[in-house]
Short mmCIF file of C-alpha atoms and ligand atoms in Angstrom, two decimals:
data_model
loop_
_atom_site.label_atom_id
_atom_site.label_comp_id
_atom_site.label_asym_id
_atom_site.label_seq_id
_atom_site.Cartn_x
_atom_site.Cartn_y
_atom_site.Cartn_z
CA MET A 1 42.36 91.23 -115.06
CA LYS A 2 43.73 87.88 -116.06
CA LYS A 3 47.22 86.93 -114.95
CA ARG A 4 49.86 86.31 -117.54
CA LEU A 5 51.07 82.80 -118.26
CA LEU A 6 54.19 82.03 -120.26
CA SER A 7 55.89 78.83 -121.24
CA GLY A 8 58.07 77.41 -123.95
CA VAL A 9 59.50 74.21 -125.34
CA LYS A 10 62.75 73.68 -127.20
CA PRO A 11 62.32 72.50 -130.78
CA THR A 12 64.69 69.58 -130.34
CA GLY A 13 63.32 66.11 -130.94
CA ARG A 14 59.67 65.32 -131.56
CA PRO A 15 57.31 65.62 -128.59
CA HIS A 16 56.15 62.40 -126.97
CA ILE A 17 53.16 61.56 -124.81
CA GLY A 18 55.23 62.23 -121.69
CA ASN A 19 55.84 65.83 -122.85
CA TYR A 20 52.16 66.14 -123.62
CA PHE A 21 50.75 64.94 -120.30
CA GLY A 22 53.64 66.42 -118.30
CA ALA A 23 53.49 69.95 -119.70
CA MET A 24 51.99 70.75 -123.12
CA LYS A 25 48.43 69.70 -122.27
CA GLN A 26 48.40 72.31 -119.51
CA PHE A 27 49.11 75.04 -122.06
CA VAL A 28 45.86 74.15 -123.79
CA ASP A 29 43.83 73.61 -120.62
CA LEU A 30 44.89 76.96 -119.13
CA GLN A 31 44.52 79.24 -122.14
CA ASP A 32 41.04 80.42 -121.12
CA ASP A 33 42.07 81.29 -117.59
CA TYR A 34 45.21 83.30 -118.28
CA GLU A 35 46.60 85.77 -120.73
CA SER A 36 48.71 83.12 -122.36
CA MET A 37 52.01 83.29 -124.21
CA ILE A 38 53.59 80.13 -125.56
CA PHE A 39 56.81 80.14 -127.49
CA ILE A 40 59.30 78.00 -129.36
CA ALA A 41 62.66 78.23 -127.61
CA ASN A 42 64.85 78.28 -130.71
CA TYR A 43 67.70 80.28 -129.13
CA HIS A 44 67.90 77.69 -126.37
CA ALA A 45 67.98 74.97 -129.00
CA ILE A 46 71.25 76.32 -130.44
CA THR A 47 73.01 75.06 -127.30
CA THR A 48 72.69 71.58 -128.79
CA MET A 49 71.33 71.90 -132.33
CA GLN A 50 73.84 73.46 -134.66
CA ASN A 51 72.41 72.92 -138.10
CA GLY A 52 70.41 75.82 -139.53
CA SER A 53 68.05 73.90 -141.78
CA ASP A 54 67.32 71.34 -139.04
CA LEU A 55 66.56 74.11 -136.57
CA SER A 56 64.23 76.04 -138.86
CA ALA A 57 62.42 72.85 -139.90
CA SER A 58 61.94 71.65 -136.34
CA THR A 59 60.76 75.12 -135.31
CA LEU A 60 57.90 74.84 -137.79
CA ASP A 61 57.27 71.27 -136.70
CA LEU A 62 56.79 72.41 -133.13
CA ALA A 63 54.47 75.22 -134.25
CA LEU A 64 52.35 72.60 -136.02
CA ASP A 65 52.40 70.43 -132.90
CA TYR A 66 51.19 73.27 -130.70
CA LEU A 67 48.38 74.16 -133.08
CA ALA A 68 47.41 70.50 -133.51
CA ILE A 69 47.05 69.89 -129.77
CA GLY A 70 44.72 72.87 -129.51
CA ILE A 71 46.72 76.02 -128.85
CA ASP A 72 44.31 78.61 -130.18
CA PRO A 73 45.97 81.74 -131.61
CA SER A 74 42.88 83.79 -130.76
CA LYS A 75 43.53 83.02 -127.07
CA THR A 76 47.27 82.44 -126.89
CA ILE A 77 50.14 84.48 -128.28
CA LEU A 78 52.19 81.82 -130.05
CA PHE A 79 55.66 82.96 -131.09
CA LYS A 80 59.26 82.14 -131.82
CA GLN A 81 61.75 83.17 -129.14
CA SER A 82 64.01 84.72 -131.80
CA ASP A 83 61.24 87.15 -132.79
CA VAL A 84 61.92 88.77 -129.42
CA PRO A 85 65.68 89.45 -129.70
CA GLU A 86 65.40 91.72 -126.64
CA VAL A 87 65.59 88.57 -124.48
CA THR A 88 69.26 88.24 -125.35
CA GLU A 89 69.84 91.85 -124.31
CA LEU A 90 68.11 91.23 -121.00
CA ALA A 91 70.04 87.98 -120.55
CA TRP A 92 73.27 89.98 -120.87
CA ILE A 93 72.19 92.37 -118.16
CA PHE A 94 71.21 89.42 -115.96
CA ASN A 95 74.59 87.82 -116.66
CA CYS A 96 76.19 90.81 -115.05
CA ILE A 97 74.34 90.27 -111.76
CA THR A 98 74.59 86.46 -111.72
CA THR A 99 77.59 84.62 -110.31
CA MET A 100 79.30 81.58 -111.76
CA PRO A 101 79.10 79.50 -108.55
CA TYR A 102 75.35 80.05 -108.52
CA LEU A 103 75.00 78.76 -112.10
CA MET A 104 77.33 75.87 -111.29
CA ARG A 105 74.72 74.60 -108.84
CA ALA A 106 72.15 74.05 -111.62
CA HIS A 107 71.15 70.38 -112.04
CA ALA A 108 71.43 70.48 -115.82
CA PHE A 109 74.97 71.85 -115.62
CA LYS A 110 76.01 69.35 -112.93
CA ASP A 111 74.57 66.44 -114.93
CA SER A 112 76.42 67.44 -118.07
CA GLU A 113 79.60 67.86 -116.10
CA ALA A 114 79.20 64.50 -114.39
CA LYS A 115 78.89 62.91 -117.83
CA ASN A 116 82.03 64.70 -118.97
CA LYS A 117 80.13 66.43 -121.75
CA GLU A 118 81.52 69.44 -123.54
CA ILE A 119 79.65 72.36 -122.02
CA ASN A 120 79.36 75.48 -124.14
CA VAL A 121 78.85 78.89 -122.58
CA GLY A 122 75.28 78.97 -123.90
CA LEU A 123 74.43 75.77 -122.08
CA PHE A 124 75.99 77.09 -118.88
CA ASP A 125 73.98 80.28 -119.27
CA TYR A 126 70.74 78.49 -120.19
CA PRO A 127 68.93 79.41 -116.95
CA VAL A 128 69.73 83.10 -117.41
CA LEU A 129 68.24 83.27 -120.90
CA MET A 130 65.24 81.39 -119.59
CA ALA A 131 64.85 83.92 -116.77
CA ALA A 132 64.90 86.66 -119.42
CA ASP A 133 62.14 84.88 -121.42
CA ILE A 134 59.91 84.80 -118.37
CA LEU A 135 60.67 88.14 -116.76
CA ILE A 136 60.63 90.25 -119.93
CA GLN A 137 56.97 89.33 -120.38
CA ASN A 138 56.02 89.94 -116.73
CA ALA A 139 54.72 86.40 -116.46
CA HIS A 140 53.02 85.45 -113.18
CA ILE A 141 52.85 81.80 -113.88
CA VAL A 142 54.99 79.29 -115.75
CA PRO A 143 53.47 75.89 -116.41
CA ALA A 144 56.14 73.29 -117.07
CA GLY A 145 57.27 69.76 -116.37
CA GLU A 146 59.00 68.79 -113.14
CA ASP A 147 62.39 69.03 -114.88
CA GLN A 148 61.96 72.81 -115.23
CA ARG A 149 61.29 73.50 -111.54
CA GLN A 150 64.82 74.64 -110.72
CA HIS A 151 65.00 76.85 -113.80
CA ILE A 152 61.89 78.72 -112.68
CA GLU A 153 63.38 79.15 -109.20
CA TYR A 154 66.43 80.67 -110.87
CA ALA A 155 64.16 83.13 -112.67
CA ARG A 156 62.65 84.15 -109.33
CA ASP A 157 66.07 84.56 -107.74
CA ILE A 158 67.31 86.67 -110.64
CA ALA A 159 64.18 88.85 -110.51
CA GLU A 160 64.69 89.39 -106.79
CA LYS A 161 68.30 90.27 -107.24
CA PHE A 162 67.60 92.73 -110.04
CA ASN A 163 64.84 94.35 -107.99
CA ARG A 164 67.16 94.66 -105.01
CA ILE A 165 69.95 96.28 -107.01
CA PHE A 166 68.01 98.48 -109.46
CA GLY A 167 64.63 98.92 -107.75
CA GLU A 168 61.30 97.13 -108.03
CA THR A 169 60.93 96.05 -111.67
CA PHE A 170 60.05 92.40 -112.14
CA ILE A 171 57.19 90.20 -111.00
CA LEU A 172 58.38 87.04 -109.23
CA PRO A 173 57.06 84.21 -111.40
CA GLU A 174 55.59 81.01 -110.01
CA ALA A 175 56.00 77.52 -111.40
CA LYS A 176 52.88 75.54 -112.12
CA ILE A 177 54.00 71.94 -112.16
CA LEU A 178 51.35 69.31 -112.70
CA ASP A 179 51.28 67.16 -109.61
CA THR A 180 50.94 64.12 -111.81
CA VAL A 181 50.50 61.44 -109.20
CA LYS A 182 52.17 59.28 -111.78
CA THR A 183 55.11 60.45 -113.83
CA ILE A 184 54.48 59.24 -117.31
CA VAL A 185 56.30 55.93 -117.59
CA GLY A 186 58.13 55.02 -120.76
CA LEU A 187 58.33 51.69 -122.54
CA ASP A 188 61.06 50.46 -120.16
CA GLY A 189 59.10 51.36 -117.02
CA GLN A 190 61.36 54.39 -116.30
CA LYS A 191 60.31 58.02 -116.72
CA MET A 192 59.46 58.65 -120.39
CA SER A 193 62.28 60.73 -121.84
CA LYS A 194 63.81 61.26 -125.24
CA ASN A 195 67.26 60.56 -123.78
CA ARG A 196 66.14 57.09 -122.79
CA ASN A 197 64.65 56.09 -126.12
CA ASN A 198 61.57 54.79 -124.38
CA THR A 199 58.94 57.12 -125.82
CA ILE A 200 55.73 56.97 -127.76
CA PRO A 201 55.73 59.99 -130.10
CA LEU A 202 52.72 62.27 -129.66
CA PHE A 203 51.87 62.04 -133.36
CA ALA A 204 52.83 58.39 -133.85
CA ASN A 205 51.03 56.41 -136.54
CA SER A 206 49.14 53.21 -135.70
CA ASP A 207 52.07 51.01 -136.64
CA THR A 208 54.53 52.83 -134.42
CA ILE A 209 52.11 52.72 -131.50
CA LYS A 210 51.66 48.98 -131.94
CA LYS A 211 55.39 48.28 -132.17
CA ALA A 212 56.06 50.46 -129.14
CA VAL A 213 53.42 48.85 -126.94
CA PHE A 214 54.39 45.33 -127.95
CA SER A 215 58.03 46.08 -127.12
CA ILE A 216 57.13 46.53 -123.43
CA THR A 217 58.52 43.70 -121.30
CA THR A 218 56.01 41.90 -119.09
CA ASP A 219 56.39 39.11 -116.56
CA SER A 220 55.85 35.49 -117.54
CA LEU A 221 53.08 34.52 -115.13
CA PRO A 222 50.48 32.22 -116.73
CA VAL A 223 47.39 33.96 -118.13
CA ALA A 224 45.08 32.46 -115.51
CA ASP A 225 47.20 33.70 -112.59
CA PRO A 226 46.42 36.93 -110.73
CA LYS A 227 49.04 39.64 -111.26
CA PRO A 228 49.58 40.93 -107.72
CA HIS A 229 51.99 43.67 -108.70
CA TYR A 230 49.89 45.00 -111.53
CA GLU A 231 50.19 48.59 -110.41
CA THR A 232 53.87 48.52 -111.27
CA ASP A 233 53.23 46.89 -114.65
CA THR A 234 54.17 49.33 -117.42
CA VAL A 235 51.26 48.33 -119.64
CA TYR A 236 48.85 48.84 -116.76
CA ALA A 237 50.37 52.23 -115.94
CA MET A 238 49.68 53.31 -119.52
CA HIS A 239 46.11 52.03 -119.31
CA THR A 240 45.49 54.49 -116.50
CA LEU A 241 46.19 57.32 -118.98
CA PHE A 242 44.33 56.02 -122.01
CA THR A 243 41.71 53.51 -120.85
CA THR A 244 38.64 54.64 -118.96
CA GLY A 245 35.33 53.55 -117.45
CA ASP A 246 34.17 49.95 -117.70
CA GLU A 247 37.01 49.01 -119.96
CA LEU A 248 39.56 50.07 -117.34
CA ALA A 249 37.55 48.31 -114.64
CA ASN A 250 37.60 45.09 -116.67
CA ILE A 251 41.31 45.35 -117.33
CA THR A 252 41.93 45.95 -113.64
CA GLU A 253 39.83 42.90 -112.74
CA GLY A 254 41.76 40.82 -115.27
CA TYR A 255 45.05 41.82 -113.65
CA LYS A 256 43.83 41.35 -110.09
CA HIS A 257 42.13 38.01 -110.50
CA GLY A 258 43.87 36.56 -113.54
CA GLY A 259 42.44 35.56 -116.89
CA LEU A 260 43.74 38.51 -118.90
CA SER A 261 46.65 37.87 -121.23
CA TYR A 262 49.27 40.53 -121.79
CA LYS A 263 48.51 40.25 -125.50
CA GLU A 264 44.91 41.20 -124.83
CA SER A 265 45.92 43.98 -122.47
CA LYS A 266 48.34 45.37 -125.05
CA ASP A 267 45.80 45.13 -127.88
CA THR A 268 43.36 47.21 -125.85
CA LEU A 269 46.06 49.72 -125.00
CA VAL A 270 47.11 50.08 -128.66
CA LYS A 271 43.48 50.65 -129.64
CA ASN A 272 43.04 53.35 -126.99
CA ILE A 273 46.31 55.17 -127.62
CA ASP A 274 45.49 55.19 -131.31
CA ALA A 275 42.01 56.56 -130.62
CA PHE A 276 43.59 59.34 -128.58
CA ILE A 277 46.29 60.21 -131.12
CA ALA A 278 44.27 59.87 -134.34
CA PRO A 279 42.47 63.25 -134.10
CA LEU A 280 45.73 65.04 -133.25
CA ARG A 281 47.44 63.38 -136.18
CA GLU A 282 44.62 64.37 -138.52
CA LYS A 283 44.52 67.96 -137.32
CA ARG A 284 48.27 68.22 -137.80
CA ALA A 285 48.07 66.82 -141.33
CA GLU A 286 45.35 69.39 -142.14
CA LEU A 287 47.43 72.28 -140.81
CA GLU A 288 50.46 71.11 -142.72
CA LYS A 289 48.60 71.79 -145.94
CA ASP A 290 48.38 75.46 -145.06
CA MET A 291 51.84 76.54 -143.97
CA ASP A 292 51.03 80.16 -144.86
CA TYR A 293 48.57 80.13 -142.00
CA VAL A 294 51.20 78.74 -139.63
CA HIS A 295 53.79 81.34 -140.68
CA ASN A 296 51.20 84.04 -140.25
CA VAL A 297 50.31 82.91 -136.72
CA LEU A 298 53.99 83.05 -135.76
CA THR A 299 54.54 86.45 -137.34
CA GLU A 300 51.55 87.99 -135.62
CA GLY A 301 52.42 86.35 -132.30
CA GLY A 302 56.01 87.54 -132.63
CA LYS A 303 54.92 91.15 -133.12
CA LYS A 304 52.77 91.13 -130.00
CA ALA A 305 55.38 89.40 -127.88
CA ARG A 306 58.05 91.80 -129.06
CA ALA A 307 55.99 94.89 -128.33
CA SER A 308 55.42 93.73 -124.78
CA ALA A 309 59.13 92.90 -124.34
CA GLN A 310 60.15 96.30 -125.68
CA ALA A 311 58.01 98.02 -123.09
CA THR A 312 59.80 96.12 -120.32
CA MET A 313 63.21 96.87 -121.82
CA GLU A 314 62.57 100.56 -121.86
CA GLN A 315 62.14 100.48 -118.11
CA VAL A 316 65.11 98.16 -117.64
CA ARG A 317 67.47 100.29 -119.72
CA GLY A 318 66.48 103.35 -117.75
CA LYS A 319 67.14 101.64 -114.43
CA VAL A 320 70.45 100.18 -115.51
CA GLY A 321 71.51 103.49 -117.04
CA VAL A 322 72.11 102.56 -120.66
N1 LIG B 1 63.83 74.99 -120.76
C1 LIG B 1 62.57 74.72 -121.39
C2 LIG B 1 62.58 73.28 -121.96
O1 LIG B 1 63.62 72.70 -122.13
C3 LIG B 1 62.28 75.65 -122.51
C4 LIG B 1 62.19 77.10 -122.08
C5 LIG B 1 63.01 78.11 -122.44
C6 LIG B 1 61.20 77.66 -121.21
N2 LIG B 1 62.59 79.27 -121.89
C7 LIG B 1 61.50 79.05 -121.12
C8 LIG B 1 60.10 77.14 -120.51
C9 LIG B 1 60.72 79.91 -120.34
C10 LIG B 1 59.34 78.00 -119.72
C11 LIG B 1 59.64 79.38 -119.65
O2 LIG B 1 61.56 72.74 -122.26
#
């Protein structure tokens, strides 16, 4: 029997190529090997997104994104978190066995506090709801980006604690974090992240790609000079994701021995990023013409996900005594 995989993304902000290579691509690559469930974390989004029409629009946007990158509803149960309201019930039960000092050690909480942000109770409780998402579906494996590692450890801890108090109930989930040798660098050479405004959107049009790539700062060595530190050059780092074979070999030569202008290097990169994104963009535009199909996928996925969650909750309620 295949193991169960579950993961989700919040529908806040448009996905960028860092999200894709860091996490979302895995969802597609793994859907043959696992019994896959992928969802849109719209309850989690309310911690920061408090406009109903924005939230429902971006929920559908993310559904389109998932389908466009190749999530196949005949292999993966694709659903909205809110179609499984039982997760909030389970989160409440978990709240009652989770201490505040433990949640205060979470990186996300500490970061927000360090920045003096206003922290709502939902944000503080974020890891507990996430544990409920994972554990209610008996997921063995949770593919995610590096930034989610601690959250998945929290889910394991909470599962262990519940099992200890109420008896063996939950599977201890494991994180599957891509050991990307290279974190995906953004336009400023730092980790690509929507907070840093250094992203290339996953469905960017040709113009946006060009503007983004040409905004990358490079050194001012003459064209003919070798570029000894090319491996730390942001443009070169992006080539390693999008440029392959002889073309990459030539670019590498040009950096090592000189003779390649940054303009040329950037032109090649723009061409290759565009070649990668174009089919995704087209697929998404196609899907957008048939929103009934998209709604239907979510409805069907929601029913399946809910049925499986209800089965878990029956057990949980019995053990807790409610
Ligand atoms: N925290 C995840 C993110 O920000 C979204 C998420 C919510 C999630 N629940 C989850 C991911 C359960 C994996 C499993 O992207």
